[in-house]
Amino acid sequence: MPQPMGTVFSVITDESGQFTPDYSDIMQSKVLVIDPGFVTTDCITVKNKTLGESKETKTYTEFSMREVLQRTADSIFKKFNIEIPVPAMQPYLEKGSIVVFDREKHKGENYDFAEILEESSRSVAKEVIEKIIEDYNIYDHSGMTRYKYIVVTGGTGEAWF
């Protein structure tokens, strides 16, 4: 089962695998599934129980958690001259800080980089939202959305939600 259809299936079933009361409405409506991940953000439409046409399936490689971490690493390097490659970022994320060495004091101090991470995450999320609005022509001429349901899924989706 393709990932977007799996997401829709999880939306229309409850914990026991039974269809939810709004199952029929969802399956007959136009649904946009947005799945931001570590490497890409994938989008697809589902309408009348079928996945959208290929032109409605888009993969954005420039909008992902990897990009958030790259921008965070770039900002840390610019501010502190400390290079942290994206693959090495996990321990720093778990700790929430980096050690900045002060040569004059001959000691390191912890620097919380939550603000840098938050700014990077917000900027990537804002950019992908603007791109999706444009590419999927989300709003009609009156300003109403063309989709009855927009489903955001995945860990990065949760972070951006």
GROMACS .gro file of N, CA and C in nm:
model
  483
    1MET      N    1   0.085  -0.118   0.000
    1MET     CA    2   0.000   0.000   0.000
    1MET      C    3   0.090   0.125   0.000
    2PRO      N    4   0.068   0.216  -0.091
    2PRO     CA    5   0.149   0.339  -0.092
    2PRO      C    6   0.131   0.417   0.038
    3GLN      N    7   0.237   0.484   0.082
    3GLN     CA    8   0.236   0.557   0.208
    3GLN      C    9   0.116   0.651   0.223
    4PRO      N   10   0.085   0.734   0.123
    4PRO     CA   11  -0.030   0.824   0.142
    4PRO      C   12  -0.162   0.750   0.164
    5MET      N   13  -0.182   0.641   0.092
    5MET     CA   14  -0.306   0.565   0.111
    5MET      C   15  -0.306   0.499   0.249
    6GLY      N   16  -0.191   0.458   0.297
    6GLY     CA   17  -0.180   0.404   0.432
    6GLY      C   18  -0.219   0.509   0.535
    7THR      N   19  -0.178   0.633   0.512
    7THR     CA   20  -0.214   0.742   0.601
    7THR      C   21  -0.365   0.762   0.602
    8VAL      N   22  -0.425   0.764   0.484
    8VAL     CA   23  -0.570   0.781   0.475
    8VAL      C   24  -0.640   0.664   0.546
    9PHE      N   25  -0.590   0.544   0.526
    9PHE     CA   26  -0.650   0.428   0.591
    9PHE      C   27  -0.644   0.442   0.744
   10SER      N   28  -0.533   0.494   0.794
   10SER     CA   29  -0.522   0.512   0.939
   10SER      C   30  -0.618   0.620   0.990
   11VAL      N   31  -0.652   0.716   0.906
   11VAL     CA   32  -0.746   0.821   0.943
   11VAL      C   33  -0.889   0.768   0.948
   12ILE      N   34  -0.922   0.673   0.861
   12ILE     CA   35  -1.060   0.627   0.850
   12ILE      C   36  -1.090   0.501   0.931
   13THR      N   37  -0.992   0.453   1.007
   13THR     CA   38  -1.016   0.337   1.093
   13THR      C   39  -0.981   0.371   1.238
   14ASP      N   40  -1.049   0.304   1.328
   14ASP     CA   41  -1.020   0.326   1.470
   14ASP      C   42  -0.918   0.224   1.520
   15GLU      N   43  -0.893   0.224   1.650
   15GLU     CA   44  -0.791   0.137   1.709
   15GLU      C   45  -0.820  -0.011   1.687
   16SER      N   46  -0.947  -0.046   1.671
   16SER     CA   47  -0.982  -0.187   1.653
   16SER      C   48  -0.992  -0.226   1.505
   17GLY      N   49  -0.958  -0.132   1.415
   17GLY     CA   50  -0.960  -0.161   1.272
   17GLY      C   51  -1.095  -0.142   1.206
   18GLN      N   52  -1.191  -0.089   1.280
   18GLN     CA   53  -1.324  -0.063   1.225
   18GLN      C   54  -1.326   0.076   1.161
   19PHE      N   55  -1.409   0.091   1.058
   19PHE     CA   56  -1.421   0.222   0.994
   19PHE      C   57  -1.482   0.323   1.089
   20THR      N   58  -1.433   0.445   1.082
   20THR     CA   59  -1.486   0.554   1.163
   20THR      C   60  -1.618   0.603   1.103
   21PRO      N   61  -1.700   0.675   1.182
   21PRO     CA   62  -1.828   0.723   1.129
   21PRO      C   63  -1.813   0.815   1.007
   22ASP      N   64  -1.702   0.886   0.997
   22ASP     CA   65  -1.683   0.978   0.884
   22ASP      C   66  -1.609   0.913   0.767
   23TYR      N   67  -1.592   0.781   0.770
   23TYR     CA   68  -1.522   0.707   0.666
   23TYR      C   69  -1.571   0.741   0.526
   24SER      N   70  -1.700   0.729   0.505
   24SER     CA   71  -1.756   0.748   0.371
   24SER      C   72  -1.732   0.891   0.321
   25ASP      N   73  -1.752   0.989   0.410
   25ASP     CA   74  -1.732   1.128   0.371
   25ASP      C   75  -1.587   1.154   0.331
   26ILE      N   76  -1.495   1.103   0.410
   26ILE     CA   77  -1.353   1.123   0.380
   26ILE      C   78  -1.317   1.060   0.247
   27MET      N   79  -1.361   0.937   0.227
   27MET     CA   80  -1.324   0.864   0.106
   27MET      C   81  -1.387   0.922  -0.021
   28GLN      N   82  -1.494   0.996  -0.007
   28GLN     CA   83  -1.558   1.056  -0.123
   28GLN      C   84  -1.520   1.203  -0.141
   29SER      N   85  -1.438   1.255  -0.051
   29SER     CA   86  -1.396   1.395  -0.056
   29SER      C   87  -1.257   1.405  -0.117
   30LYS      N   88  -1.218   1.528  -0.146
   30LYS     CA   89  -1.083   1.551  -0.195
   30LYS      C   90  -0.994   1.572  -0.073
   31VAL      N   91  -0.891   1.488  -0.062
   31VAL     CA   92  -0.801   1.487   0.053
   31VAL      C   93  -0.660   1.515   0.004
   32LEU      N   94  -0.590   1.601   0.074
   32LEU     CA   95  -0.448   1.624   0.045
   32LEU      C   96  -0.369   1.568   0.162
   33VAL      N   97  -0.280   1.473   0.132
   33VAL     CA   98  -0.195   1.413   0.234
   33VAL      C   99  -0.056   1.475   0.221
   34ILE      N  100  -0.007   1.529   0.332
   34ILE     CA  101   0.126   1.591   0.336
   34ILE      C  102   0.209   1.510   0.435
   35ASP      N  103   0.320   1.454   0.385
   35ASP     CA  104   0.404   1.368   0.467
   35ASP      C  105   0.548   1.419   0.467
   36PRO      N  106   0.577   1.515   0.556
   36PRO     CA  107   0.715   1.562   0.565
   36PRO      C  108   0.800   1.460   0.641
   37GLY      N  109   0.917   1.429   0.586
   37GLY     CA  110   1.004   1.332   0.650
   37GLY      C  111   1.145   1.384   0.666
   38PHE      N  112   1.237   1.293   0.689
   38PHE     CA  113   1.375   1.333   0.711
   38PHE      C  114   1.440   1.382   0.582
   39VAL      N  115   1.410   1.317   0.469
   39VAL     CA  116   1.477   1.350   0.343
   39VAL      C  117   1.388   1.429   0.248
   40THR      N  118   1.258   1.403   0.250
   40THR     CA  119   1.166   1.469   0.157
   40THR      C  120   1.035   1.503   0.227
   41THR      N  121   0.958   1.588   0.160
   41THR     CA  122   0.818   1.607   0.194
   41THR      C  123   0.740   1.557   0.074
   42ASP      N  124   0.653   1.459   0.097
   42ASP     CA  125   0.575   1.399  -0.010
   42ASP      C  126   0.430   1.439   0.005
   43CYS      N  127   0.367   1.473  -0.106
   43CYS     CA  128   0.227   1.512  -0.107
   43CYS      C  129   0.153   1.436  -0.216
   44ILE      N  130   0.030   1.404  -0.186
   44ILE     CA  131  -0.054   1.336  -0.285
   44ILE      C  132  -0.200   1.366  -0.252
   45THR      N  133  -0.283   1.364  -0.354
   45THR     CA  134  -0.426   1.380  -0.331
   45THR      C  135  -0.493   1.244  -0.338
   46VAL      N  136  -0.601   1.232  -0.265
   46VAL     CA  137  -0.685   1.115  -0.271
   46VAL      C  138  -0.827   1.165  -0.293
   47LYS      N  139  -0.893   1.112  -0.394
   47LYS     CA  140  -1.031   1.153  -0.422
   47LYS      C  141  -1.108   1.032  -0.473
   48ASN      N  142  -1.228   1.015  -0.420
   48ASN     CA  143  -1.313   0.904  -0.459
   48ASN      C  144  -1.240   0.770  -0.450
   49LYS      N  145  -1.172   0.749  -0.339
   49LYS     CA  146  -1.105   0.624  -0.306
   49LYS      C  147  -0.981   0.594  -0.390
   50THR      N  148  -0.936   0.688  -0.469
   50THR     CA  149  -0.817   0.662  -0.551
   50THR      C  150  -0.711   0.767  -0.527
   51LEU      N  151  -0.586   0.724  -0.544
   51LEU     CA  152  -0.474   0.818  -0.535
   51LEU      C  153  -0.481   0.914  -0.651
   52GLY      N  154  -0.434   1.035  -0.628
   52GLY     CA  155  -0.435   1.137  -0.731
   52GLY      C  156  -0.349   1.102  -0.851
   53GLU      N  157  -0.370   1.177  -0.956
   53GLU     CA  158  -0.290   1.160  -1.077
   53GLU      C  159  -0.144   1.193  -1.047
   54SER      N  160  -0.054   1.151  -1.134
   54SER     CA  161   0.089   1.173  -1.111
   54SER      C  162   0.121   1.321  -1.098
   55LYS      N  163   0.047   1.406  -1.168
   55LYS     CA  164   0.073   1.550  -1.157
   55LYS      C  165   0.034   1.603  -1.019
   56GLU      N  166  -0.048   1.527  -0.947
   56GLU     CA  167  -0.089   1.568  -0.812
   56GLU      C  168   0.000   1.507  -0.705
   57THR      N  169   0.097   1.427  -0.746
   57THR     CA  170   0.193   1.368  -0.654
   57THR      C  171   0.322   1.447  -0.664
   58LYS      N  172   0.365   1.502  -0.552
   58LYS     CA  173   0.486   1.584  -0.554
   58LYS      C  174   0.578   1.542  -0.440
   59THR      N  175   0.706   1.544  -0.471
   59THR     CA  176   0.809   1.519  -0.371
   59THR      C  177   0.901   1.640  -0.369
   60TYR      N  178   0.914   1.697  -0.251
   60TYR     CA  179   1.000   1.814  -0.233
   60TYR      C  180   1.126   1.771  -0.157
   61THR      N  181   1.238   1.776  -0.224
   61THR     CA  182   1.363   1.737  -0.158
   61THR      C  183   1.423   1.853  -0.079
   62GLU      N  184   1.381   1.974  -0.108
   62GLU     CA  185   1.438   2.090  -0.041
   62GLU      C  186   1.368   2.124   0.090
   63PHE      N  187   1.261   2.051   0.122
   63PHE     CA  188   1.186   2.077   0.245
   63PHE      C  189   1.175   1.948   0.325
   64SER      N  190   1.260   1.935   0.426
   64SER     CA  191   1.263   1.813   0.505
   64SER      C  192   1.331   1.842   0.639
   65MET      N  193   1.329   1.743   0.726
   65MET     CA  194   1.401   1.759   0.853
   65MET      C  195   1.550   1.767   0.830
   66ARG      N  196   1.600   1.701   0.727
   66ARG     CA  197   1.742   1.713   0.695
   66ARG      C  198   1.776   1.860   0.666
   67GLU      N  199   1.689   1.928   0.593
   67GLU     CA  200   1.712   2.070   0.563
   67GLU      C  201   1.707   2.154   0.691
   68VAL      N  202   1.615   2.122   0.780
   68VAL     CA  203   1.609   2.193   0.909
   68VAL      C  204   1.741   2.177   0.982
   69LEU      N  205   1.791   2.054   0.988
   69LEU     CA  206   1.916   2.029   1.059
   69LEU      C  207   2.035   2.092   0.989
   70GLN      N  208   2.033   2.094   0.855
   70GLN     CA  209   2.142   2.159   0.781
   70GLN      C  210   2.145   2.308   0.808
   71ARG      N  211   2.028   2.370   0.808
   71ARG     CA  212   2.023   2.514   0.839
   71ARG      C  213   2.066   2.542   0.982
   72THR      N  214   2.029   2.453   1.073
   72THR     CA  215   2.071   2.468   1.212
   72THR      C  216   2.222   2.457   1.222
   73ALA      N  217   2.279   2.355   1.156
   73ALA     CA  218   2.424   2.338   1.156
   73ALA      C  219   2.494   2.458   1.094
   74ASP      N  220   2.439   2.510   0.984
   74ASP     CA  221   2.498   2.627   0.919
   74ASP      C  222   2.497   2.749   1.011
   75SER      N  223   2.388   2.767   1.083
   75SER     CA  224   2.377   2.881   1.176
   75SER      C  225   2.473   2.866   1.293
   76ILE      N  226   2.486   2.745   1.344
   76ILE     CA  227   2.580   2.720   1.453
   76ILE      C  228   2.723   2.749   1.406
   77PHE      N  229   2.754   2.705   1.285
   77PHE     CA  230   2.888   2.730   1.232
   77PHE      C  231   2.912   2.880   1.215
   78LYS      N  232   2.812   2.949   1.161
   78LYS     CA  233   2.826   3.093   1.139
   78LYS      C  234   2.844   3.170   1.271
   79LYS      N  235   2.769   3.128   1.373
   79LYS     CA  236   2.773   3.200   1.500
   79LYS      C  237   2.891   3.161   1.588
   80PHE      N  238   2.927   3.031   1.587
   80PHE     CA  239   3.028   2.982   1.682
   80PHE      C  240   3.151   2.921   1.617
   81ASN      N  241   3.150   2.910   1.485
   81ASN     CA  242   3.259   2.846   1.411
   81ASN      C  243   3.279   2.700   1.456
   82ILE      N  244   3.166   2.635   1.485
   82ILE     CA  245   3.168   2.494   1.523
   82ILE      C  246   3.095   2.419   1.413
   83GLU      N  247   3.165   2.322   1.353
   83GLU     CA  248   3.105   2.246   1.243
   83GLU      C  249   3.046   2.116   1.296
   84ILE      N  250   2.916   2.099   1.271
   84ILE     CA  251   2.847   1.977   1.309
   84ILE      C  252   2.777   1.923   1.184
   85PRO      N  253   2.827   1.816   1.127
   85PRO     CA  254   2.759   1.758   1.011
   85PRO      C  255   2.622   1.704   1.051
   86VAL      N  256   2.527   1.709   0.960
   86VAL     CA  257   2.391   1.662   0.989
   86VAL      C  258   2.391   1.521   1.047
   87PRO      N  259   2.468   1.425   0.991
   87PRO     CA  260   2.465   1.290   1.049
   87PRO      C  261   2.514   1.283   1.194
   88ALA      N  262   2.588   1.384   1.238
   88ALA     CA  263   2.640   1.385   1.375
   88ALA      C  264   2.554   1.470   1.469
   89MET      N  265   2.441   1.518   1.422
   89MET     CA  266   2.359   1.613   1.498
   89MET      C  267   2.279   1.548   1.612
   90GLN      N  268   2.246   1.419   1.603
   90GLN     CA  269   2.156   1.356   1.700
   90GLN      C  270   2.198   1.373   1.846
   91PRO      N  271   2.323   1.348   1.884
   91PRO     CA  272   2.359   1.367   2.026
   91PRO      C  273   2.339   1.511   2.074
   92TYR      N  274   2.362   1.605   1.986
   92TYR     CA  275   2.342   1.747   2.022
   92TYR      C  276   2.193   1.777   2.041
   93LEU      N  277   2.111   1.717   1.956
   93LEU     CA  278   1.966   1.735   1.970
   93LEU      C  279   1.916   1.676   2.101
   94GLU      N  280   1.968   1.560   2.137
   94GLU     CA  281   1.928   1.496   2.262
   94GLU      C  282   1.968   1.579   2.382
   95LYS      N  283   2.086   1.637   2.376
   95LYS     CA  284   2.137   1.719   2.487
   95LYS      C  285   2.075   1.859   2.483
   96GLY      N  286   2.051   1.910   2.364
   96GLY     CA  287   1.992   2.043   2.350
   96GLY      C  288   2.092   2.156   2.356
   97SER      N  289   2.219   2.120   2.356
   97SER     CA  290   2.320   2.225   2.364
   97SER      C  291   2.448   2.179   2.296
   98ILE      N  292   2.534   2.277   2.272
   98ILE     CA  293   2.668   2.250   2.220
   98ILE      C  294   2.766   2.312   2.317
   99VAL      N  295   2.889   2.264   2.315
   99VAL     CA  296   2.993   2.321   2.400
   99VAL      C  297   3.073   2.420   2.315
  100VAL      N  298   3.075   2.543   2.363
  100VAL     CA  299   3.151   2.649   2.297
  100VAL      C  300   3.274   2.676   2.383
  101PHE      N  301   3.391   2.656   2.324
  101PHE     CA  302   3.516   2.671   2.399
  101PHE      C  303   3.562   2.816   2.398
  102ASP      N  304   3.590   2.868   2.515
  102ASP     CA  305   3.640   3.004   2.532
  102ASP      C  306   3.792   2.993   2.552
  103ARG      N  307   3.868   3.033   2.452
  103ARG     CA  308   4.015   3.019   2.458
  103ARG      C  309   4.077   3.104   2.569
  104GLU      N  310   4.019   3.220   2.594
  104GLU     CA  311   4.075   3.306   2.699
  104GLU      C  312   4.054   3.246   2.838
  105LYS      N  313   3.938   3.189   2.861
  105LYS     CA  314   3.907   3.130   2.991
  105LYS      C  315   3.953   2.985   3.000
  106HIS      N  316   3.993   2.929   2.889
  106HIS     CA  317   4.038   2.790   2.881
  106HIS      C  318   3.932   2.692   2.933
  107LYS      N  319   3.808   2.720   2.897
  107LYS     CA  320   3.702   2.627   2.935
  107LYS      C  321   3.587   2.636   2.835
  108GLY      N  322   3.509   2.533   2.836
  108GLY     CA  323   3.394   2.529   2.748
  108GLY      C  324   3.267   2.562   2.824
  109GLU      N  325   3.174   2.624   2.754
  109GLU     CA  326   3.044   2.654   2.814
  109GLU      C  327   2.936   2.597   2.724
  110ASN      N  328   2.831   2.545   2.787
  110ASN     CA  329   2.718   2.493   2.711
  110ASN      C  330   2.636   2.608   2.655
  111TYR      N  331   2.597   2.594   2.528
  111TYR     CA  332   2.510   2.693   2.466
  111TYR      C  333   2.387   2.620   2.415
  112ASP      N  334   2.272   2.659   2.465
  112ASP     CA  335   2.144   2.604   2.422
  112ASP      C  336   2.113   2.660   2.283
  113PHE      N  337   2.095   2.570   2.185
  113PHE     CA  338   2.070   2.616   2.049
  113PHE      C  339   1.924   2.596   2.006
  114ALA      N  340   1.835   2.587   2.104
  114ALA     CA  341   1.693   2.567   2.075
  114ALA      C  342   1.636   2.676   1.986
  115GLU      N  343   1.676   2.800   2.009
  115GLU     CA  344   1.625   2.911   1.926
  115GLU      C  345   1.669   2.896   1.781
  116ILE      N  346   1.792   2.854   1.761
  116ILE     CA  347   1.844   2.835   1.624
  116ILE      C  348   1.766   2.723   1.556
  117LEU      N  349   1.746   2.612   1.627
  117LEU     CA  350   1.670   2.499   1.573
  117LEU      C  351   1.526   2.539   1.543
  118GLU      N  352   1.464   2.610   1.635
  118GLU     CA  353   1.326   2.655   1.616
  118GLU      C  354   1.313   2.745   1.494
  119GLU      N  355   1.404   2.838   1.478
  119GLU     CA  356   1.401   2.929   1.362
  119GLU      C  357   1.420   2.852   1.232
  120SER      N  358   1.513   2.758   1.231
  120SER     CA  359   1.535   2.676   1.111
  120SER      C  360   1.411   2.596   1.077
  121SER      N  361   1.350   2.536   1.178
  121SER     CA  362   1.230   2.455   1.157
  121SER      C  363   1.115   2.541   1.106
  122ARG      N  364   1.094   2.655   1.168
  122ARG     CA  365   0.986   2.744   1.125
  122ARG      C  366   1.005   2.791   0.981
  123SER      N  367   1.128   2.825   0.945
  123SER     CA  368   1.151   2.877   0.810
  123SER      C  369   1.128   2.769   0.705
  124VAL      N  370   1.174   2.646   0.730
  124VAL     CA  371   1.151   2.538   0.633
  124VAL      C  372   1.003   2.505   0.626
  125ALA      N  373   0.936   2.498   0.740
  125ALA     CA  374   0.792   2.469   0.741
  125ALA      C  375   0.714   2.576   0.665
  126LYS      N  376   0.748   2.702   0.688
  126LYS     CA  377   0.678   2.811   0.619
  126LYS      C  378   0.701   2.802   0.468
  127GLU      N  379   0.822   2.773   0.428
  127GLU     CA  380   0.853   2.763   0.285
  127GLU      C  381   0.776   2.649   0.218
  128VAL      N  382   0.768   2.534   0.284
  128VAL     CA  383   0.697   2.421   0.223
  128VAL      C  384   0.547   2.448   0.220
  129ILE      N  385   0.493   2.512   0.323
  129ILE     CA  386   0.350   2.546   0.322
  129ILE      C  387   0.320   2.639   0.206
  130GLU      N  388   0.403   2.741   0.187
  130GLU     CA  389   0.381   2.833   0.075
  130GLU      C  390   0.391   2.761  -0.059
  131LYS      N  391   0.484   2.668  -0.072
  131LYS     CA  392   0.502   2.593  -0.196
  131LYS      C  393   0.382   2.501  -0.222
  132ILE      N  394   0.332   2.435  -0.118
  132ILE     CA  395   0.215   2.348  -0.133
  132ILE      C  396   0.092   2.430  -0.170
  133ILE      N  397   0.073   2.543  -0.106
  133ILE     CA  398  -0.040   2.630  -0.140
  133ILE      C  399  -0.035   2.667  -0.287
  134GLU      N  400   0.083   2.700  -0.335
  134GLU     CA  401   0.101   2.738  -0.476
  134GLU      C  402   0.084   2.618  -0.570
  135ASP      N  403   0.154   2.510  -0.543
  135ASP     CA  404   0.153   2.395  -0.634
  135ASP      C  405   0.017   2.324  -0.640
  136TYR      N  406  -0.054   2.322  -0.530
  136TYR     CA  407  -0.183   2.254  -0.526
  136TYR      C  408  -0.300   2.349  -0.540
  137ASN      N  409  -0.270   2.475  -0.565
  137ASN     CA  410  -0.376   2.574  -0.585
  137ASN      C  411  -0.481   2.555  -0.475
  138ILE      N  412  -0.435   2.560  -0.352
  138ILE     CA  413  -0.518   2.525  -0.235
  138ILE      C  414  -0.647   2.606  -0.228
  139TYR      N  415  -0.641   2.734  -0.259
  139TYR     CA  416  -0.759   2.819  -0.241
  139TYR      C  417  -0.823   2.852  -0.376
  140ASP      N  418  -0.956   2.853  -0.376
  140ASP     CA  419  -1.026   2.896  -0.497
  140ASP      C  420  -1.035   3.048  -0.498
  141HIS      N  421  -1.103   3.103  -0.599
  141HIS     CA  422  -1.110   3.249  -0.614
  141HIS      C  423  -1.176   3.319  -0.496
  142SER      N  424  -1.258   3.249  -0.420
  142SER     CA  425  -1.326   3.311  -0.305
  142SER      C  426  -1.246   3.295  -0.175
  143GLY      N  427  -1.133   3.226  -0.183
  143GLY     CA  428  -1.051   3.207  -0.064
  143GLY      C  429  -1.081   3.080   0.013
  144MET      N  430  -1.173   2.999  -0.038
  144MET     CA  431  -1.205   2.872   0.027
  144MET      C  432  -1.108   2.765  -0.020
  145THR      N  433  -1.080   2.671   0.067
  145THR     CA  434  -0.989   2.564   0.030
  145THR      C  435  -1.055   2.468  -0.069
  146ARG      N  436  -0.977   2.415  -0.160
  146ARG     CA  437  -1.027   2.319  -0.259
  146ARG      C  438  -1.029   2.177  -0.202
  147TYR      N  439  -0.977   2.159  -0.082
  147TYR     CA  440  -0.970   2.027  -0.019
  147TYR      C  441  -1.057   2.027   0.105
  148LYS      N  442  -1.135   1.921   0.120
  148LYS     CA  443  -1.217   1.911   0.241
  148LYS      C  444  -1.131   1.869   0.360
  149TYR      N  445  -1.030   1.785   0.331
  149TYR     CA  446  -0.942   1.737   0.436
  149TYR      C  447  -0.797   1.755   0.393
  150ILE      N  448  -0.717   1.806   0.485
  150ILE     CA  449  -0.572   1.811   0.466
  150ILE      C  450  -0.513   1.734   0.583
  151VAL      N  451  -0.443   1.626   0.551
  151VAL     CA  452  -0.387   1.538   0.654
  151VAL      C  453  -0.235   1.558   0.656
  152VAL      N  454  -0.184   1.596   0.772
  152VAL     CA  455  -0.041   1.609   0.790
  152VAL      C  456   0.003   1.490   0.874
  153THR      N  457   0.105   1.419   0.828
  153THR     CA  458   0.145   1.295   0.892
  153THR      C  459   0.296   1.289   0.915
  154GLY      N  460   0.340   1.191   0.989
  154GLY     CA  461   0.483   1.169   1.010
  154GLY      C  462   0.541   1.251   1.124
  155GLY      N  463   0.662   1.214   1.163
  155GLY     CA  464   0.729   1.282   1.274
  155GLY      C  465   0.760   1.427   1.246
  156THR      N  466   0.807   1.456   1.125
  156THR     CA  467   0.834   1.596   1.091
  156THR      C  468   0.703   1.673   1.083
  157GLY      N  469   0.600   1.609   1.031
  157GLY     CA  470   0.467   1.671   1.028
  157GLY      C  471   0.421   1.707   1.167
  158GLU      N  472   0.445   1.618   1.263
  158GLU     CA  473   0.408   1.644   1.402
  158GLU      C  474   0.486   1.765   1.457
  159ALA      N  475   0.614   1.771   1.424
  159ALA     CA  476   0.697   1.883   1.470
  159ALA      C  477   0.647   2.016   1.410
  160TRP      N  478   0.605   2.012   1.285
  160TRP     CA  479   0.561   2.134   1.218
  160TRP      C  480   0.416   2.168   1.247
  161PHE      N  481   0.337   2.069   1.289
  161PHE     CA  482   0.195   2.092   1.311
  161PHE      C  483   0.174   2.200   1.416
   0.00000   0.00000   0.00000
